[in-house]
Amino acid sequence: MKIGILGAGQLGRMLALDGFRLGHDFSLYDPNGKASAGVGTIYNDPDGLVLDIFLRQVDTITYEFEHLPLELVNQIARQKPVHPVPRALEVCQNRRHEKALFSELGIPTAAYHIATSAEELREAVERLDGPVVAKSVTEGYDGKGQAVIESPEDAAGAWDAIGHSEVVAEQFVDFKREVSIVAVRGSDDEIAFYPLAENIHHEGILRFSIAPAQKLAPGLEEEAQRMIRALMNELGYVGVLALELFDTGDGLMANEMAPRVHNSGHWTQNGATTSQFENHIRAVSGLPLGDTSAFAPTCMINVIGETGPVEKLLELPYTHLHLYGKSPKPGRKIGHINIRADSPEELRWRAMNTASLLPGCPDFEWRP
Ligand code: ATP
Ligand code: MG
Ligand code: MG
């Protein structure tokens, strides 16, 4: 099958790399003209000059990026099948819509208010009492467009720093840890769940994912599955969906979702029977889903900014290095390393060792 991917960053690249093995061909279309890591035929098309040619080359379309112009995706969906449904994009592009859908489906979130002026943001902080995380309603990623507000006097400064016309003020969640669930829904409505991953962020960016998450309270995994199943069924979703969650020690709270393969699912390339990338391609091309179980404790470490000496990383017998072919730049995700071990203790040592070789990587402080 000829598959078109909207977006041509590392997620598009890894989808294509796994999809080629299934005999598919790939064309990647970047409407921002910033294709950075794609493989296959790349259409770098900021002026929309070659959209028709791209569409003629492909049988079905998916996306790897949620900040795509919605009108463009709807226009494409009138000409070719698009999976996941464009409504998933619409919801994920707007934190207000996303939170409304969560509450409609009984998925708990932090208390929040929407603000459309500095004054409203101040009122929201007063009403929520305690620290607040303010986020632009649209366009944020990697913690960009966010500010933590400690008291109402700080609201005006935060409003200016965020610089958007609509902001969501959320109660700061004093979580025990962050986890995520990645699931895939096939064209026959079957759903398969990956085990929960535990996620450690640094400076607003995901740095480590450990999967399967250890020592989950009884029922927590099922609770996460219930949430993501409700979202997928409501949306009539086909493909991989990720849901970021806070483990509060007293249950789960949803943070946000991503209608695509997700950084916290990269571990599946080396730690699960079928990777999230292969399963997404299977789903959007109408093939049966693959087994989502993990076969060993696995840790994913993002390579951010620069790699340092690659030879040193590869000398370690347990590292699986994935580089995206992107130019190094501070704060930029340019690759990741997957590490597998026979036990969580061994995984800890291996990940500590690997993290110490990566420039700017914080210490790996996780304990099983
Ligand atoms: P992503 O790159 O995951 O799309 P994003 O810019 O959309 O990031 P969020 O995922 O909403 O931002 O927030 C980034 C991180 O900030 C979260 O993973 C979490 O660590 C922290 N955070 C966000 N909201 C809250 C909150 N209400 N309480 C406490 N911490 C929060
Ligand atoms: Mg996000
Ligand atoms: Mg997030």
mmCIF file of C-alpha atoms and ligand atoms in Angstrom:
data_model
loop_
_atom_site.group_PDB
_atom_site.id
_atom_site.type_symbol
_atom_site.label_atom_id
_atom_site.label_comp_id
_atom_site.label_asym_id
_atom_site.label_seq_id
_atom_site.Cartn_x
_atom_site.Cartn_y
_atom_site.Cartn_z
ATOM 1 C CA MET A 1 0.000 0.000 0.000
ATOM 2 C CA LYS A 2 1.147 3.581 -0.591
ATOM 3 C CA ILE A 3 0.884 5.474 2.685
ATOM 4 C CA GLY A 4 1.065 9.252 3.004
ATOM 5 C CA ILE A 5 2.246 10.784 6.273
ATOM 6 C CA LEU A 6 1.554 14.407 7.172
ATOM 7 C CA GLY A 7 4.693 15.680 8.885
ATOM 8 C CA ALA A 8 8.267 14.603 8.210
ATOM 9 C CA GLY A 9 10.055 14.592 11.561
ATOM 10 C CA GLN A 10 11.398 11.613 13.469
ATOM 11 C CA LEU A 11 7.986 10.075 14.117
ATOM 12 C CA GLY A 12 7.261 9.965 10.374
ATOM 13 C CA ARG A 13 10.712 8.504 9.828
ATOM 14 C CA MET A 14 10.208 5.721 12.374
ATOM 15 C CA LEU A 15 6.696 4.939 11.073
ATOM 16 C CA ALA A 16 8.115 4.543 7.574
ATOM 17 C CA LEU A 17 11.109 2.493 8.735
ATOM 18 C CA ASP A 18 8.783 -0.083 10.310
ATOM 19 C CA GLY A 19 6.193 0.168 7.543
ATOM 20 C CA PHE A 20 8.664 -0.587 4.743
ATOM 21 C CA ARG A 21 9.123 -4.047 6.303
ATOM 22 C CA LEU A 22 5.429 -4.703 5.791
ATOM 23 C CA GLY A 23 5.889 -3.970 2.090
ATOM 24 C CA HIS A 24 4.389 -0.475 2.119
ATOM 25 C CA ASP A 25 5.723 2.637 0.376
ATOM 26 C CA PHE A 26 5.837 6.049 2.019
ATOM 27 C CA SER A 27 5.444 9.654 0.960
ATOM 28 C CA LEU A 28 5.892 12.276 3.663
ATOM 29 C CA TYR A 29 4.289 15.687 3.286
ATOM 30 C CA ASP A 30 5.399 18.673 5.366
ATOM 31 C CA PRO A 31 3.080 21.693 5.038
ATOM 32 C CA ASN A 32 5.513 23.826 7.069
ATOM 33 C CA GLY A 33 8.384 23.168 4.690
ATOM 34 C CA LYS A 34 10.487 22.019 7.637
ATOM 35 C CA ALA A 35 10.919 18.319 6.939
ATOM 36 C CA SER A 36 13.696 17.405 9.350
ATOM 37 C CA ALA A 37 14.051 13.648 9.619
ATOM 38 C CA GLY A 38 11.798 11.903 7.122
ATOM 39 C CA VAL A 39 12.597 8.962 4.885
ATOM 40 C CA GLY A 40 10.840 7.884 1.677
ATOM 41 C CA THR A 41 9.623 10.495 -0.806
ATOM 42 C CA ILE A 42 9.515 13.870 0.912
ATOM 43 C CA TYR A 43 7.271 16.751 -0.129
ATOM 44 C CA ASN A 44 8.525 19.908 1.571
ATOM 45 C CA ASP A 45 5.664 22.154 0.578
ATOM 46 C CA PRO A 46 5.141 25.409 2.534
ATOM 47 C CA ASP A 47 3.152 26.982 -0.336
ATOM 48 C CA GLY A 48 0.875 24.028 -1.062
ATOM 49 C CA LEU A 49 2.175 23.743 -4.634
ATOM 50 C CA VAL A 50 2.565 19.965 -4.747
ATOM 51 C CA LEU A 51 -0.289 18.808 -2.512
ATOM 52 C CA ASP A 52 -2.225 17.380 -5.467
ATOM 53 C CA ILE A 53 0.791 15.436 -6.667
ATOM 54 C CA PHE A 54 1.331 14.017 -3.157
ATOM 55 C CA LEU A 55 -2.323 13.007 -2.878
ATOM 56 C CA ARG A 56 -2.213 11.207 -6.204
ATOM 57 C CA GLN A 57 0.738 9.116 -4.994
ATOM 58 C CA VAL A 58 -0.940 7.668 -1.908
ATOM 59 C CA ASP A 59 -3.821 5.304 -1.042
ATOM 60 C CA THR A 60 -4.309 6.342 2.569
ATOM 61 C CA ILE A 61 -3.079 9.082 4.887
ATOM 62 C CA THR A 62 -1.987 9.364 8.479
ATOM 63 C CA TYR A 63 -0.140 12.022 10.492
ATOM 64 C CA GLU A 64 2.755 12.252 12.918
ATOM 65 C CA PHE A 65 2.212 15.777 14.192
ATOM 66 C CA GLU A 66 -0.838 17.320 15.863
ATOM 67 C CA HIS A 67 -0.237 20.977 15.073
ATOM 68 C CA LEU A 68 -1.327 20.656 11.445
ATOM 69 C CA PRO A 69 -3.718 23.180 9.874
ATOM 70 C CA LEU A 70 -7.123 21.601 10.465
ATOM 71 C CA GLU A 71 -8.618 23.004 7.224
ATOM 72 C CA LEU A 72 -5.838 21.316 5.274
ATOM 73 C CA VAL A 73 -6.486 17.954 6.937
ATOM 74 C CA ASN A 74 -10.241 18.246 6.383
ATOM 75 C CA GLN A 75 -9.630 19.122 2.747
ATOM 76 C CA ILE A 76 -7.370 16.081 2.363
ATOM 77 C CA ALA A 77 -9.959 13.864 4.109
ATOM 78 C CA ARG A 78 -12.474 14.736 1.373
ATOM 79 C CA GLN A 79 -10.116 13.176 -1.168
ATOM 80 C CA LYS A 80 -8.432 10.258 0.615
ATOM 81 C CA PRO A 81 -9.005 8.208 3.786
ATOM 82 C CA VAL A 82 -7.340 9.878 6.797
ATOM 83 C CA HIS A 83 -6.602 7.955 10.024
ATOM 84 C CA PRO A 84 -6.857 8.787 12.890
ATOM 85 C CA VAL A 85 -10.066 10.783 12.283
ATOM 86 C CA PRO A 86 -9.471 14.532 11.878
ATOM 87 C CA ARG A 87 -11.699 15.133 14.919
ATOM 88 C CA ALA A 88 -8.917 13.657 17.050
ATOM 89 C CA LEU A 89 -6.636 16.424 15.782
ATOM 90 C CA GLU A 90 -9.268 19.053 16.432
ATOM 91 C CA VAL A 91 -9.570 17.915 20.051
ATOM 92 C CA CYS A 92 -5.827 17.587 20.670
ATOM 93 C CA GLN A 93 -4.999 20.983 19.177
ATOM 94 C CA ASN A 94 -7.067 22.749 21.785
ATOM 95 C CA ARG A 95 -6.680 22.089 25.503
ATOM 96 C CA ARG A 96 -10.200 23.412 26.143
ATOM 97 C CA HIS A 97 -11.756 20.844 23.782
ATOM 98 C CA GLU A 98 -9.503 18.137 25.159
ATOM 99 C CA LYS A 99 -10.519 18.784 28.771
ATOM 100 C CA ALA A 100 -14.190 18.986 27.795
ATOM 101 C CA LEU A 101 -13.920 15.552 26.162
ATOM 102 C CA PHE A 102 -12.145 14.145 29.227
ATOM 103 C CA SER A 103 -14.902 15.292 31.547
ATOM 104 C CA GLU A 104 -17.643 14.128 29.175
ATOM 105 C CA LEU A 105 -16.116 10.634 29.385
ATOM 106 C CA GLY A 106 -15.622 10.704 33.157
ATOM 107 C CA ILE A 107 -11.824 11.002 32.909
ATOM 108 C CA PRO A 108 -10.515 12.990 35.893
ATOM 109 C CA THR A 109 -8.311 16.054 35.264
ATOM 110 C CA ALA A 110 -6.854 18.803 37.440
ATOM 111 C CA ALA A 111 -9.368 21.565 38.262
ATOM 112 C CA TYR A 112 -9.015 24.379 35.717
ATOM 113 C CA HIS A 113 -10.403 27.650 34.387
ATOM 114 C CA ILE A 114 -10.035 29.255 30.984
ATOM 115 C CA ALA A 115 -8.748 32.848 30.870
ATOM 116 C CA THR A 116 -8.880 35.268 27.954
ATOM 117 C CA SER A 117 -7.160 38.219 29.663
ATOM 118 C CA ALA A 118 -4.524 38.854 32.338
ATOM 119 C CA GLU A 119 -7.321 39.860 34.711
ATOM 120 C CA GLU A 120 -9.207 36.591 34.130
ATOM 121 C CA LEU A 121 -5.992 34.662 34.679
ATOM 122 C CA ARG A 122 -5.545 36.416 38.003
ATOM 123 C CA GLU A 123 -9.126 35.523 39.000
ATOM 124 C CA ALA A 124 -8.529 31.916 37.964
ATOM 125 C CA VAL A 125 -5.449 31.717 40.202
ATOM 126 C CA GLU A 126 -7.439 33.163 43.111
ATOM 127 C CA ARG A 127 -10.218 30.627 42.610
ATOM 128 C CA LEU A 128 -7.898 27.630 42.299
ATOM 129 C CA ASP A 129 -5.787 28.536 45.322
ATOM 130 C CA GLY A 130 -2.283 27.077 45.494
ATOM 131 C CA PRO A 131 0.190 26.960 42.611
ATOM 132 C CA VAL A 132 -1.250 26.928 39.104
ATOM 133 C CA VAL A 133 0.159 25.776 35.769
ATOM 134 C CA ALA A 134 -0.909 28.171 33.012
ATOM 135 C CA LYS A 135 -0.745 26.850 29.446
ATOM 136 C CA SER A 136 -1.625 28.358 26.089
ATOM 137 C CA VAL A 137 -4.824 26.655 24.902
ATOM 138 C CA THR A 138 -3.274 26.013 21.471
ATOM 139 C CA GLU A 139 0.161 25.248 20.032
ATOM 140 C CA GLY A 140 2.160 24.151 23.129
ATOM 141 C CA TYR A 141 4.640 21.264 23.119
ATOM 142 C CA ASP A 142 7.733 20.297 25.171
ATOM 143 C CA GLY A 143 6.497 22.622 27.939
ATOM 144 C CA LYS A 144 6.580 25.688 25.671
ATOM 145 C CA GLY A 145 3.879 28.316 26.268
ATOM 146 C CA GLN A 146 3.613 27.392 29.964
ATOM 147 C CA ALA A 147 4.237 29.125 33.278
ATOM 148 C CA VAL A 148 3.880 28.075 36.902
ATOM 149 C CA ILE A 149 2.088 30.783 38.901
ATOM 150 C CA GLU A 150 2.606 30.785 42.660
ATOM 151 C CA SER A 151 0.296 33.650 43.588
ATOM 152 C CA PRO A 152 -2.267 35.985 41.948
ATOM 153 C CA GLU A 153 0.287 38.848 41.704
ATOM 154 C CA ASP A 154 2.316 36.740 39.250
ATOM 155 C CA ALA A 155 -0.609 36.258 36.843
ATOM 156 C CA ALA A 156 0.003 39.400 34.738
ATOM 157 C CA GLY A 157 3.672 38.542 34.149
ATOM 158 C CA ALA A 158 2.771 34.962 33.220
ATOM 159 C CA TRP A 159 0.060 36.186 30.847
ATOM 160 C CA ASP A 160 2.609 38.364 29.006
ATOM 161 C CA ALA A 161 5.235 35.610 28.949
ATOM 162 C CA ILE A 162 2.791 33.097 27.435
ATOM 163 C CA GLY A 163 1.595 35.662 24.884
ATOM 164 C CA HIS A 164 -1.578 33.880 23.747
ATOM 165 C CA SER A 165 -5.185 35.096 23.640
ATOM 166 C CA GLU A 166 -6.514 32.050 25.516
ATOM 167 C CA VAL A 167 -4.855 30.332 28.448
ATOM 168 C CA VAL A 168 -5.893 27.415 30.628
ATOM 169 C CA ALA A 169 -5.049 27.740 34.320
ATOM 170 C CA GLU A 170 -4.764 24.299 35.923
ATOM 171 C CA GLN A 171 -4.293 23.373 39.527
ATOM 172 C CA PHE A 172 -0.706 22.247 40.066
ATOM 173 C CA VAL A 173 -0.880 18.470 40.607
ATOM 174 C CA ASP A 174 1.427 17.202 43.336
ATOM 175 C CA PHE A 175 1.862 13.874 41.573
ATOM 176 C CA LYS A 176 3.848 10.876 42.800
ATOM 177 C CA ARG A 177 5.025 10.252 39.265
ATOM 178 C CA GLU A 178 4.006 10.623 35.631
ATOM 179 C CA VAL A 179 2.902 7.651 33.575
ATOM 180 C CA SER A 180 1.415 7.221 30.131
ATOM 181 C CA ILE A 181 -0.557 4.642 28.252
ATOM 182 C CA VAL A 182 -0.157 3.989 24.553
ATOM 183 C CA ALA A 183 -2.849 1.976 22.801
ATOM 184 C CA VAL A 184 -3.755 1.069 19.255
ATOM 185 C CA ARG A 185 -7.193 0.584 17.753
ATOM 186 C CA GLY A 186 -7.561 -1.381 14.513
ATOM 187 C CA SER A 187 -9.958 -0.859 11.653
ATOM 188 C CA ASP A 188 -12.104 -3.671 13.078
ATOM 189 C CA ASP A 189 -12.476 -1.792 16.438
ATOM 190 C CA GLU A 190 -10.117 -4.162 18.237
ATOM 191 C CA ILE A 191 -7.960 -2.365 20.839
ATOM 192 C CA ALA A 192 -4.532 -3.439 22.122
ATOM 193 C CA PHE A 193 -2.817 -1.725 25.064
ATOM 194 C CA TYR A 194 0.883 -1.361 25.757
ATOM 195 C CA PRO A 195 1.902 -1.625 29.402
ATOM 196 C CA LEU A 196 2.061 1.708 31.236
ATOM 197 C CA ALA A 197 5.342 3.610 31.000
ATOM 198 C CA GLU A 198 6.767 5.775 33.772
ATOM 199 C CA ASN A 199 8.008 9.112 32.441
ATOM 200 C CA ILE A 200 10.645 11.442 33.850
ATOM 201 C CA HIS A 201 10.803 14.997 32.482
ATOM 202 C CA HIS A 202 13.664 17.473 32.683
ATOM 203 C CA GLU A 203 13.283 21.158 31.777
ATOM 204 C CA GLY A 204 9.813 20.502 30.333
ATOM 205 C CA ILE A 205 11.003 17.745 27.964
ATOM 206 C CA LEU A 206 10.609 13.992 28.331
ATOM 207 C CA ARG A 207 14.015 12.536 29.210
ATOM 208 C CA PHE A 208 13.444 8.946 30.410
ATOM 209 C CA SER A 209 10.623 6.417 29.972
ATOM 210 C CA ILE A 210 10.698 3.151 31.879
ATOM 211 C CA ALA A 211 8.352 0.374 30.877
ATOM 212 C CA PRO A 212 6.543 -1.581 32.112
ATOM 213 C CA ALA A 213 6.021 0.889 34.992
ATOM 214 C CA GLN A 214 6.914 -0.794 38.294
ATOM 215 C CA LYS A 215 4.831 -1.125 41.456
ATOM 216 C CA LEU A 216 1.539 0.117 40.091
ATOM 217 C CA ALA A 217 -1.255 0.235 42.616
ATOM 218 C CA PRO A 218 -3.869 -2.492 42.058
ATOM 219 C CA GLY A 219 -6.356 -1.524 39.360
ATOM 220 C CA LEU A 220 -4.314 1.404 38.008
ATOM 221 C CA GLU A 221 -3.429 -0.246 34.706
ATOM 222 C CA GLU A 222 -7.089 -1.161 34.150
ATOM 223 C CA GLU A 223 -8.109 2.401 35.007
ATOM 224 C CA ALA A 224 -5.730 3.796 32.363
ATOM 225 C CA GLN A 225 -7.065 1.254 29.857
ATOM 226 C CA ARG A 226 -10.631 2.263 30.642
ATOM 227 C CA MET A 227 -9.790 5.917 29.965
ATOM 228 C CA ILE A 228 -8.024 5.419 26.667
ATOM 229 C CA ARG A 229 -10.609 2.899 25.484
ATOM 230 C CA ALA A 230 -13.376 5.439 26.143
ATOM 231 C CA LEU A 231 -11.480 8.085 24.138
ATOM 232 C CA MET A 232 -10.809 5.761 21.201
ATOM 233 C CA ASN A 233 -14.343 4.445 21.030
ATOM 234 C CA GLU A 234 -15.856 7.924 21.298
ATOM 235 C CA LEU A 235 -13.663 9.224 18.466
ATOM 236 C CA GLY A 236 -13.981 6.114 16.254
ATOM 237 C CA TYR A 237 -10.194 6.143 16.344
ATOM 238 C CA VAL A 238 -7.917 4.053 14.117
ATOM 239 C CA GLY A 239 -4.184 4.049 14.912
ATOM 240 C CA VAL A 240 -2.026 4.713 17.976
ATOM 241 C CA LEU A 241 -3.185 7.104 20.706
ATOM 242 C CA ALA A 242 -1.191 8.162 23.776
ATOM 243 C CA LEU A 243 -2.578 9.459 27.058
ATOM 244 C CA GLU A 244 -0.309 11.246 29.570
ATOM 245 C CA LEU A 245 -1.351 10.699 33.173
ATOM 246 C CA PHE A 246 -0.426 11.800 36.669
ATOM 247 C CA ASP A 247 -0.226 9.034 39.264
ATOM 248 C CA THR A 248 -1.332 10.960 42.355
ATOM 249 C CA GLY A 249 -0.949 8.019 44.740
ATOM 250 C CA ASP A 250 -4.719 8.103 44.970
ATOM 251 C CA GLY A 251 -5.580 7.227 41.367
ATOM 252 C CA LEU A 252 -4.930 8.713 37.945
ATOM 253 C CA MET A 253 -5.526 12.153 36.475
ATOM 254 C CA ALA A 254 -5.299 12.815 32.749
ATOM 255 C CA ASN A 255 -2.884 15.516 31.630
ATOM 256 C CA GLU A 256 -3.165 15.465 27.845
ATOM 257 C CA MET A 257 -3.379 13.107 24.908
ATOM 258 C CA ALA A 258 -1.537 12.854 21.606
ATOM 259 C CA PRO A 259 -3.249 11.459 18.478
ATOM 260 C CA ARG A 260 -0.145 9.727 17.185
ATOM 261 C CA VAL A 261 2.791 7.556 18.073
ATOM 262 C CA HIS A 262 4.388 9.032 21.184
ATOM 263 C CA ASN A 263 7.846 9.569 22.629
ATOM 264 C CA SER A 264 6.866 7.536 25.716
ATOM 265 C CA GLY A 265 6.221 4.595 23.357
ATOM 266 C CA HIS A 266 9.666 4.552 21.717
ATOM 267 C CA TRP A 267 10.774 1.807 24.133
ATOM 268 C CA THR A 268 8.462 -0.571 22.221
ATOM 269 C CA GLN A 269 10.988 -0.701 19.350
ATOM 270 C CA ASN A 270 13.281 -2.876 21.458
ATOM 271 C CA GLY A 271 11.169 -3.963 24.424
ATOM 272 C CA ALA A 272 7.798 -5.056 23.003
ATOM 273 C CA THR A 273 6.859 -7.781 20.548
ATOM 274 C CA THR A 274 5.416 -5.240 18.078
ATOM 275 C CA SER A 275 6.529 -1.590 18.139
ATOM 276 C CA GLN A 276 4.042 1.274 18.366
ATOM 277 C CA PHE A 277 5.201 2.331 14.872
ATOM 278 C CA GLU A 278 4.468 -1.023 13.271
ATOM 279 C CA ASN A 279 1.129 -1.244 15.061
ATOM 280 C CA HIS A 280 0.108 2.227 13.895
ATOM 281 C CA ILE A 281 0.927 1.275 10.307
ATOM 282 C CA ARG A 282 -0.900 -2.048 10.707
ATOM 283 C CA ALA A 283 -3.987 -0.199 11.978
ATOM 284 C CA VAL A 284 -4.114 2.506 9.295
ATOM 285 C CA SER A 285 -3.495 -0.015 6.518
ATOM 286 C CA GLY A 286 -6.242 -2.362 7.713
ATOM 287 C CA LEU A 287 -3.955 -5.183 8.895
ATOM 288 C CA PRO A 288 -4.442 -7.183 12.113
ATOM 289 C CA LEU A 289 -2.764 -5.672 15.186
ATOM 290 C CA GLY A 290 0.452 -7.132 16.605
ATOM 291 C CA ASP A 291 1.150 -8.323 20.153
ATOM 292 C CA THR A 292 1.736 -5.344 22.478
ATOM 293 C CA SER A 293 3.332 -7.181 25.395
ATOM 294 C CA ALA A 294 6.726 -6.199 26.781
ATOM 295 C CA PHE A 295 9.355 -8.937 26.871
ATOM 296 C CA ALA A 296 11.773 -7.226 29.274
ATOM 297 C CA PRO A 297 12.124 -4.168 31.496
ATOM 298 C CA THR A 298 13.122 -1.373 29.113
ATOM 299 C CA CYS A 299 14.291 2.215 29.450
ATOM 300 C CA MET A 300 14.240 4.878 26.750
ATOM 301 C CA ILE A 301 16.586 7.838 27.104
ATOM 302 C CA ASN A 302 16.138 10.829 24.808
ATOM 303 C CA VAL A 303 19.247 12.246 23.169
ATOM 304 C CA ILE A 304 18.733 15.995 23.352
ATOM 305 C CA GLY A 305 20.882 18.733 21.803
ATOM 306 C CA GLU A 306 23.965 16.653 20.964
ATOM 307 C CA THR A 307 24.999 12.998 21.086
ATOM 308 C CA GLY A 308 28.505 13.265 22.494
ATOM 309 C CA PRO A 309 30.834 10.447 21.359
ATOM 310 C CA VAL A 310 28.605 7.943 19.570
ATOM 311 C CA GLU A 311 31.325 5.250 19.674
ATOM 312 C CA LYS A 312 31.207 5.238 23.480
ATOM 313 C CA LEU A 313 27.440 4.721 23.424
ATOM 314 C CA LEU A 314 27.705 1.908 20.920
ATOM 315 C CA GLU A 315 30.498 0.182 22.824
ATOM 316 C CA LEU A 316 28.012 -0.618 25.579
ATOM 317 C CA PRO A 317 26.598 -4.043 24.691
ATOM 318 C CA TYR A 318 23.050 -3.168 25.727
ATOM 319 C CA THR A 319 22.347 0.131 23.921
ATOM 320 C CA HIS A 320 20.038 0.374 20.934
ATOM 321 C CA LEU A 321 20.801 3.750 19.401
ATOM 322 C CA HIS A 322 18.199 5.465 17.220
ATOM 323 C CA LEU A 323 19.372 8.674 15.541
ATOM 324 C CA TYR A 324 17.064 10.823 13.451
ATOM 325 C CA GLY A 325 19.565 12.441 11.067
ATOM 326 C CA LYS A 326 18.686 15.888 12.481
ATOM 327 C CA SER A 327 21.256 18.610 13.000
ATOM 328 C CA PRO A 328 22.249 19.143 16.648
ATOM 329 C CA LYS A 329 20.668 22.132 18.403
ATOM 330 C CA PRO A 330 20.177 22.897 22.110
ATOM 331 C CA GLY A 331 16.891 21.462 23.395
ATOM 332 C CA ARG A 332 16.244 19.511 20.196
ATOM 333 C CA LYS A 333 15.381 15.805 20.283
ATOM 334 C CA ILE A 334 17.882 14.256 17.870
ATOM 335 C CA GLY A 335 17.681 10.607 18.879
ATOM 336 C CA HIS A 336 17.001 8.140 21.652
ATOM 337 C CA ILE A 337 18.562 5.066 23.193
ATOM 338 C CA ASN A 338 16.618 1.990 24.224
ATOM 339 C CA ILE A 339 18.048 -0.256 26.914
ATOM 340 C CA ARG A 340 16.696 -3.630 27.931
ATOM 341 C CA ALA A 341 17.696 -5.727 30.926
ATOM 342 C CA ASP A 342 16.786 -8.963 32.658
ATOM 343 C CA SER A 343 15.651 -7.212 35.826
ATOM 344 C CA PRO A 344 14.647 -3.707 36.940
ATOM 345 C CA GLU A 345 17.825 -3.492 39.069
ATOM 346 C CA GLU A 346 20.031 -4.291 36.109
ATOM 347 C CA LEU A 347 18.050 -1.806 34.011
ATOM 348 C CA ARG A 348 18.758 0.889 36.575
ATOM 349 C CA TRP A 349 22.526 0.354 36.375
ATOM 350 C CA ARG A 350 22.551 0.236 32.615
ATOM 351 C CA ALA A 351 20.486 3.408 32.307
ATOM 352 C CA MET A 352 22.631 5.255 34.884
ATOM 353 C CA ASN A 353 25.725 4.313 32.946
ATOM 354 C CA THR A 354 24.283 5.390 29.603
ATOM 355 C CA ALA A 355 22.895 8.679 30.948
ATOM 356 C CA SER A 356 26.342 9.579 32.294
ATOM 357 C CA LEU A 357 27.744 9.469 28.751
ATOM 358 C CA LEU A 358 25.181 11.879 27.284
ATOM 359 C CA PRO A 359 26.094 15.587 27.390
ATOM 360 C CA GLY A 360 23.612 17.592 29.466
ATOM 361 C CA CYS A 361 21.662 14.516 30.541
ATOM 362 C CA PRO A 362 20.535 14.626 34.179
ATOM 363 C CA ASP A 363 21.462 11.713 36.438
ATOM 364 C CA PHE A 364 19.159 8.730 36.205
ATOM 365 C CA GLU A 365 17.691 8.711 39.689
ATOM 366 C CA TRP A 366 14.911 6.208 39.171
ATOM 367 C CA ARG A 367 14.738 3.205 41.481
ATOM 368 C CA PRO A 368 12.661 0.089 40.929
HETATM 369 P P1 ATP B 1 4.335 17.619 25.376
HETATM 370 O O1 ATP B 1 5.687 17.806 24.808
HETATM 371 O O2 ATP B 1 4.205 16.388 26.255
HETATM 372 O O3 ATP B 1 3.227 17.731 24.370
HETATM 373 P P2 ATP B 1 3.199 20.055 26.501
HETATM 374 O O4 ATP B 1 3.957 21.283 26.192
HETATM 375 O O5 ATP B 1 1.950 19.803 25.747
HETATM 376 O O6 ATP B 1 4.181 18.816 26.442
HETATM 377 P P3 ATP B 1 2.195 19.233 29.124
HETATM 378 O O7 ATP B 1 2.371 17.800 28.825
HETATM 379 O O8 ATP B 1 0.825 19.714 29.391
HETATM 380 O O9 ATP B 1 2.893 20.177 28.044
HETATM 381 O O10 ATP B 1 3.108 19.608 30.372
HETATM 382 C C1 ATP B 1 4.512 19.331 30.365
HETATM 383 C C2 ATP B 1 4.914 18.801 31.719
HETATM 384 O O11 ATP B 1 4.690 19.809 32.712
HETATM 385 C C3 ATP B 1 4.108 17.612 32.200
HETATM 386 O O12 ATP B 1 4.594 16.401 31.673
HETATM 387 C C4 ATP B 1 4.302 17.732 33.708
HETATM 388 O O13 ATP B 1 5.585 17.294 34.084
HETATM 389 C C5 ATP B 1 4.233 19.221 33.925
HETATM 390 N N1 ATP B 1 2.832 19.636 34.185
HETATM 391 C C6 ATP B 1 1.906 19.973 33.270
HETATM 392 N N2 ATP B 1 0.717 20.265 33.838
HETATM 393 C C7 ATP B 1 0.890 20.116 35.170
HETATM 394 C C8 ATP B 1 0.033 20.267 36.327
HETATM 395 N N3 ATP B 1 -1.239 20.660 36.209
HETATM 396 N N4 ATP B 1 0.561 19.996 37.539
HETATM 397 C C9 ATP B 1 1.859 19.621 37.687
HETATM 398 N N5 ATP B 1 2.715 19.473 36.633
HETATM 399 C C10 ATP B 1 2.242 19.708 35.398
HETATM 400 MG MG MG B 2 1.379 18.295 24.505
HETATM 401 MG MG MG B 3 2.738 16.427 27.568
#
